[in-house]
XYZ file of C-alpha atoms in Angstrom:
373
model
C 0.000 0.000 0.000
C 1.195 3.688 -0.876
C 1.251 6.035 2.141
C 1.621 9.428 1.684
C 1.612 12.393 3.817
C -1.350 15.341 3.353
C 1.467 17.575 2.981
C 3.099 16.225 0.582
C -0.352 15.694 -1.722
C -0.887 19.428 -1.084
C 2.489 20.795 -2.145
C 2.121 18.207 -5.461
C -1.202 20.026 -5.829
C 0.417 23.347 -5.654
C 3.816 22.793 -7.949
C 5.287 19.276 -8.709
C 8.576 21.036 -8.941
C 7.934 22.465 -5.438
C 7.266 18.858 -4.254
C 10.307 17.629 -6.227
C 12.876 19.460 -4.467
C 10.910 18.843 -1.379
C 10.160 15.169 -1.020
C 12.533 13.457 -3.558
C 15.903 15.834 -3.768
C 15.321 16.472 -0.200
C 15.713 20.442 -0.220
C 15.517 21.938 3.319
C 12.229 24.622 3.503
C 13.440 27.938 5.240
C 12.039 29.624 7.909
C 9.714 32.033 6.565
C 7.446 34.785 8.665
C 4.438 32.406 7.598
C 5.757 29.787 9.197
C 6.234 31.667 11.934
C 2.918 33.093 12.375
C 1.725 29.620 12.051
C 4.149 28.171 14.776
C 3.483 31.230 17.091
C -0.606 30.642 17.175
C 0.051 26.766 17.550
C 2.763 27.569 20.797
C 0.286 30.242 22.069
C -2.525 27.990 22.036
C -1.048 25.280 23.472
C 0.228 27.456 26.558
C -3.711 28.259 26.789
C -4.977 24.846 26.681
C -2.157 24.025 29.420
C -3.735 26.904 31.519
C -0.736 28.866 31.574
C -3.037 31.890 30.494
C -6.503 32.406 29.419
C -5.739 34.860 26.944
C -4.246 34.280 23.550
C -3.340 37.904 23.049
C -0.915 37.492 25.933
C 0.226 33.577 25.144
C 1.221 35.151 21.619
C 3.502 37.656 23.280
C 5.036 34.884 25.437
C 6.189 32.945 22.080
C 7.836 36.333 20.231
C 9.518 37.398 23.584
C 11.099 33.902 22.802
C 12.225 34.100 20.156
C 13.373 37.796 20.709
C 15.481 36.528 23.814
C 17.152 33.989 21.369
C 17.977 36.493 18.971
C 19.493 38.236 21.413
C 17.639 41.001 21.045
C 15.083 41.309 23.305
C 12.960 44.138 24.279
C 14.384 46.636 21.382
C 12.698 44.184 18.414
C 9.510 43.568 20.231
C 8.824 47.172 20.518
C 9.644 47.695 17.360
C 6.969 44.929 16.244
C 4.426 46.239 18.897
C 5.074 49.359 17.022
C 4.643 48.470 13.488
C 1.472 46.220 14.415
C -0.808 48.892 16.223
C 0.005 51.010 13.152
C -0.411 48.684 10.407
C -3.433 46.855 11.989
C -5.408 50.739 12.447
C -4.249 51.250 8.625
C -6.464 47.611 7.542
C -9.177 48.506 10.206
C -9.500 52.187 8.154
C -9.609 50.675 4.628
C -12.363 47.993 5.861
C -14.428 51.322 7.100
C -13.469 52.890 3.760
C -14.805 49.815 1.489
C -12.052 50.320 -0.849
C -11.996 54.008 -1.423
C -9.018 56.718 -0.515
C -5.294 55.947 -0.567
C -3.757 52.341 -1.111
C -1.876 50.675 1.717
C 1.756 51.336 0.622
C 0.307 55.185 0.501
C -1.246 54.802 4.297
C 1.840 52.762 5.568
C 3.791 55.818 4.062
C 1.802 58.317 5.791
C 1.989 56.480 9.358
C 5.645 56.883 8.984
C 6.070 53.002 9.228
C 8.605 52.909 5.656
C 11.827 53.207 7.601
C 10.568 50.967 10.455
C 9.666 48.316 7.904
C 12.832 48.269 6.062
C 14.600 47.546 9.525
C 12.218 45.435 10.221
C 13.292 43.152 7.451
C 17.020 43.781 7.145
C 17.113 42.175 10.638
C 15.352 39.060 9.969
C 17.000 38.687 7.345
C 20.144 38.193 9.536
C 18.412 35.992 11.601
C 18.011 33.691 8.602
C 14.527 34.316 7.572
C 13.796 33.710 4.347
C 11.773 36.590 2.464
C 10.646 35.802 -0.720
C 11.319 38.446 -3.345
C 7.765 37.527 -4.777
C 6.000 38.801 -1.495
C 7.615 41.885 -1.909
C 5.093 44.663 -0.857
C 3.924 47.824 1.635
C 5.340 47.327 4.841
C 7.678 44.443 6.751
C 6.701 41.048 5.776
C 8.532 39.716 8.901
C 6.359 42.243 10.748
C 3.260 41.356 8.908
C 3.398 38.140 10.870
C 3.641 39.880 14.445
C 0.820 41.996 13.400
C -1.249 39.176 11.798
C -0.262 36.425 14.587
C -2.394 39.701 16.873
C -5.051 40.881 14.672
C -5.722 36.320 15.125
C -5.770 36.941 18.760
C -8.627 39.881 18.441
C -10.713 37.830 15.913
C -10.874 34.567 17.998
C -13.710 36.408 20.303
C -15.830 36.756 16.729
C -15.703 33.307 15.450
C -19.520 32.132 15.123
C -18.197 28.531 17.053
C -16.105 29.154 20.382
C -12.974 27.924 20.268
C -12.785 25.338 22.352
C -9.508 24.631 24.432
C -10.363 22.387 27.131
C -8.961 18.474 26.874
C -7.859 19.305 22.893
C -5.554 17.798 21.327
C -2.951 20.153 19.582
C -1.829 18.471 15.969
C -2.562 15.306 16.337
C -1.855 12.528 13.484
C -4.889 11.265 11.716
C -4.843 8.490 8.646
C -7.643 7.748 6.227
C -7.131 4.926 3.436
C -8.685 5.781 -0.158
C -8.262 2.528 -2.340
C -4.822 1.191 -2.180
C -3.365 4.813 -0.915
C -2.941 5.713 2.775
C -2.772 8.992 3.497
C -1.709 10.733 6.607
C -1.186 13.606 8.419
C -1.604 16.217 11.065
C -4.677 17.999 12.387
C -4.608 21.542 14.034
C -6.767 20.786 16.953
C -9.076 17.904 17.840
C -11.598 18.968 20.610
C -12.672 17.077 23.976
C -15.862 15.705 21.873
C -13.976 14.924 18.590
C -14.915 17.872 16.991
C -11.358 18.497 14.753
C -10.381 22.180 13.079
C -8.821 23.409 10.370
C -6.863 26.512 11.028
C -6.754 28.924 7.480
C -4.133 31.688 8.205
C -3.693 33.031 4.613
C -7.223 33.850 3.870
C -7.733 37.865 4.257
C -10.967 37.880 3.042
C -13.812 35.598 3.700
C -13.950 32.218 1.915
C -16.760 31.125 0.810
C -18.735 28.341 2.465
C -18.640 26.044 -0.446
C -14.872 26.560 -1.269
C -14.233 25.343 2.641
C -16.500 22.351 2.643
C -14.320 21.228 -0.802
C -10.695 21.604 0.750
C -8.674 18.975 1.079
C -7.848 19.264 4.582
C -11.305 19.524 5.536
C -12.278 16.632 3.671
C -9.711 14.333 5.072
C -10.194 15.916 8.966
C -14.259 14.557 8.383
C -12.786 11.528 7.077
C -9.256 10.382 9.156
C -8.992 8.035 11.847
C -7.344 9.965 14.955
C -4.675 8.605 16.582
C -5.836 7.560 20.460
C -9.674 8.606 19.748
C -12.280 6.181 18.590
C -13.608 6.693 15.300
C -17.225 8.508 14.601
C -19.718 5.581 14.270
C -22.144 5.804 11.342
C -21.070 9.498 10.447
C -18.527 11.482 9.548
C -16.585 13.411 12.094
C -17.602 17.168 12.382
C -14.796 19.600 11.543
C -14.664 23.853 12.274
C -12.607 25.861 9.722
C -11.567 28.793 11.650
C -10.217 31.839 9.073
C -7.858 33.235 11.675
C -7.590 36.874 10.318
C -11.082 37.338 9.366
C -13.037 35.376 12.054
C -15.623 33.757 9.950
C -15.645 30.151 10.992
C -17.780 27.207 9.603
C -18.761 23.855 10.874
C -19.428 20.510 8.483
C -21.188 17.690 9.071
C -20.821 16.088 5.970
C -17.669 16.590 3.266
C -17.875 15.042 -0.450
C -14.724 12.088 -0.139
C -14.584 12.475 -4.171
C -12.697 15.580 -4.245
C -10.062 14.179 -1.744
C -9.927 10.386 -4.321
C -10.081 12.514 -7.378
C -6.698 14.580 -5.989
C -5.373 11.313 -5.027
C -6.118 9.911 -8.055
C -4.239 13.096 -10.301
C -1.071 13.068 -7.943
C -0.595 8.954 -8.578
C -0.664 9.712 -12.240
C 1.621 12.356 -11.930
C 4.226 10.409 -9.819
C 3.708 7.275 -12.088
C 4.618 9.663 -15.622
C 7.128 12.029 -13.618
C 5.208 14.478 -14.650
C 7.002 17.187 -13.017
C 5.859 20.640 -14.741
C 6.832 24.191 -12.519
C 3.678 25.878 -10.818
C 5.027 29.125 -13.114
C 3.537 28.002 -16.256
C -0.048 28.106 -14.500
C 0.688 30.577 -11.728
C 3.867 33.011 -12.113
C 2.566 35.195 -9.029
C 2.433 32.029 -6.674
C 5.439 30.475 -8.442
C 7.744 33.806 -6.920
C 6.695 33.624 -3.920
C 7.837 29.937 -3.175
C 10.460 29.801 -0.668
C 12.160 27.091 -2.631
C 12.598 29.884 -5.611
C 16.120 30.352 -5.719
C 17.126 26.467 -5.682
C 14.536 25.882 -8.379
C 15.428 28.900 -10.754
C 19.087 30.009 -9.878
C 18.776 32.385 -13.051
C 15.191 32.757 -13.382
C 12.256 31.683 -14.967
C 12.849 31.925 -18.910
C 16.133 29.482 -18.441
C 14.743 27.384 -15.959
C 15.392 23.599 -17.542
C 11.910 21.750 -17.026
C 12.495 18.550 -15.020
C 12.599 15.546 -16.984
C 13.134 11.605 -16.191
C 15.971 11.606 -17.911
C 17.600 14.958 -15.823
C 15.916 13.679 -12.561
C 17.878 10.530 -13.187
C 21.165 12.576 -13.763
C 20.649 14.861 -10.761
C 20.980 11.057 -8.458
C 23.103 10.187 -10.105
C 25.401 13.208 -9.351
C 24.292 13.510 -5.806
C 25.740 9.706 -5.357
C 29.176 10.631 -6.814
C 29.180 13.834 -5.039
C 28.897 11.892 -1.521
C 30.791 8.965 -2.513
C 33.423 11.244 -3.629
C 33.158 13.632 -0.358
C 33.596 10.072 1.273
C 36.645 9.153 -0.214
C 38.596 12.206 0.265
C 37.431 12.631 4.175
C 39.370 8.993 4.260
C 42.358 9.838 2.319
C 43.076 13.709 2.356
C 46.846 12.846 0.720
C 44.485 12.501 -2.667
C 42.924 15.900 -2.212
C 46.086 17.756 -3.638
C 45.226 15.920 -7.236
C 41.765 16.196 -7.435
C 40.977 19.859 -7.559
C 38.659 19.597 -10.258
C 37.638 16.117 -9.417
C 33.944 17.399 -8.959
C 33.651 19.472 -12.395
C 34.879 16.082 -14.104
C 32.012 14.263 -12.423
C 29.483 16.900 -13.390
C 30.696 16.745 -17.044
C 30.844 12.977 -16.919
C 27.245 12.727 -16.119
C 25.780 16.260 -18.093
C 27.830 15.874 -20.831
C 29.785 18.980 -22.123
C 26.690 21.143 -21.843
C 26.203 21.568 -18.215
C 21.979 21.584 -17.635
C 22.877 23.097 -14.644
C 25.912 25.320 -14.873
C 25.026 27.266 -11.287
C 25.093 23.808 -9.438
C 28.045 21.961 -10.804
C 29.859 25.684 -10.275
C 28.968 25.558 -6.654
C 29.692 21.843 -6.410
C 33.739 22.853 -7.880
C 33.305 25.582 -5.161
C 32.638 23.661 -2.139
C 35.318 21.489 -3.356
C 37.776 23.972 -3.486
C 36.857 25.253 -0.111
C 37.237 21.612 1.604
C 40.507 21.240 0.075
């Protein structure tokens, strides 16, 4: 049987390239501020359901002080978040009142004198390794975007149409649902005391709409998954909340439609079984820039990216075995490394032929060659 992770359907879903890197080249994802706004609401919400705190506002400011402290900055970047966040969050509160008229929000940001403070902002996450995607370029700090959207969660959780519901939860735990000779697994945001599970959206600024909800993927399998540790709903489907964090319109199912989830299944199996491995750009540029994975998958951009073939999947093993197994040899013998200074540019030419498909990575390979001898 074929076990997958919901993850990894999703990001096939999204950009076989993006899953490529991911799941079969084995490409590290950075730390990006929506990852951290994600991690922050799960840490805050555990302290709550621990009773460390009753109020999510002030569990969120527990997590960033954390992270501040490890950064070893402490008080000086929180303020400087606090600061950006009051502003930018009265800016969006203004242009809800306005319904679209007056200034844009670059324009307002501007005017609040937030332009220096975001630039800052940025440059020093940036040297704190977080990855900003040049794609999500726009008004204000993306890295304080997430402080100020990781609050503006806090304030909507007192509007959501079903409580939330923090008493005996369980925070992400694994569920697995079986759809024909496919297993599928993966994590849920939160499980309540009576089996209720949620689906926490964190992207949506606007309101989804109902239908669009019910049809997810992670809703579907959430009504459909077996929970680790809980016994299964008997005769029905599970129910499942999807809470839209930063607009705090939430929605309860009692029933999902399985097909969409089999017919995804279904697309990704023939995808895997013809390596059909086609970028997200030729459907969706915009989402396509503002992958994190963006500058492993197109060094030199878009209109010379080399689409990803069998046949160059095939070579790209094949050099990652001869560039271990020849990292391997030299760590035993280092009296060889004085010989084989361009040991590694043979290999790549060996295996690409004399026209490199990827110049940029057999030039970094030489490179960390040269630097290890």
């Amino acid at each position: 049987m074929t076990t997958l992770e919901l993850d990894e359907l999703l990001a096939y879903a999204r950009c076989p390239l993006e899953w490529w890197w991911q799941y079969r080249a084995g490409q590290a994802r950075p730390l990006t501020p929506d990852r951290m706004l994600r991690q922050a609401l799960a840490d805050a919400l555990r302290f709550c359901r621990e009773g460390h705190t009753a109020d999510l506002t002030e569990a969120l400011s527990w997590v960033w002080a954390d992270w501040a402290e490890a950064w070893g900055k402490g008080g000086t970047v929180l303020q400087d978040l606090r600061t950006y966040a009051g502003l930018r969050n009265q800016v969006l509160a203004q242009m809800t009142r306005d319904r679209g008229r007056g200034p844009g929000l670059g324009q307002r940001l501007h005017a609040a004198g937030l332009s220096g403070l975001s630039r800052r902002l940025d440059r020093f996450a940036g040297e704190q390794g977080v990855y900003l995607a040049p794609g999500r370029a726009g008004p204000g700090s993306r890295f304080g975007d997430a402080f100020a959207d990781s609050l503006l969660a806090a304030e909507m959780a007192h509007t959501f149409e079903t409580p939330l519901q923090l008493a005996g939860a369980v925070l992400e735990g694994r569920g697995v649902v079986v759809i024909g000779s496919a297993r599928v697994s993966g994590a849920l945001d939160l499980v309540t005391a009576e089996g209720v599970a949620e689906v926490h959206d964190l992207v949506s600024r606007t309101p989804r709409r109902r239908r669009d909800a019910k049809h997810d993927p992670r809703t579907i399998f959430a009504a459909q998954c077996a929970i680790d540790g809980l016994p299964a709903p008997e005769g029905r489907e599970r129910s499942v909340v999807v809470r839209q964090w930063l607009t705090g319109v939430s929605y309860t199912f009692t029933e999902t439609s399985p097909g969409y989830l089999h017919t995804l299944l279904g697309g990704l199996m023939r995808g895997l079984a013809s390596q059909a491995w086609l970028p997200r750009a030729v459907a969706d540029p915009e989402g396509c820039a503002r992958c994190d994975l963006l500058a492993t998958c197109q060094p030199s951009g878009w209109p010379e990216q080399h689409l990803l073939d069998p046949a160059l999947a095939e070579r790209t093993e094949r050099l990652q075995k001869a560039r271990r197994a020849l990292r391997t040899a030299l760590d035993a013998r280092p009296e060889f490394q004085c010989v084989a200074g361009d040991a590694l540019e043979q290999v790549a030419v060996c295996l690409y032929g004399d026209e490199l498909a990827w110049p940029g990575e057999a030039a970094a390979l030489v490179k960390e060659f040269h630097k290890r001898v």
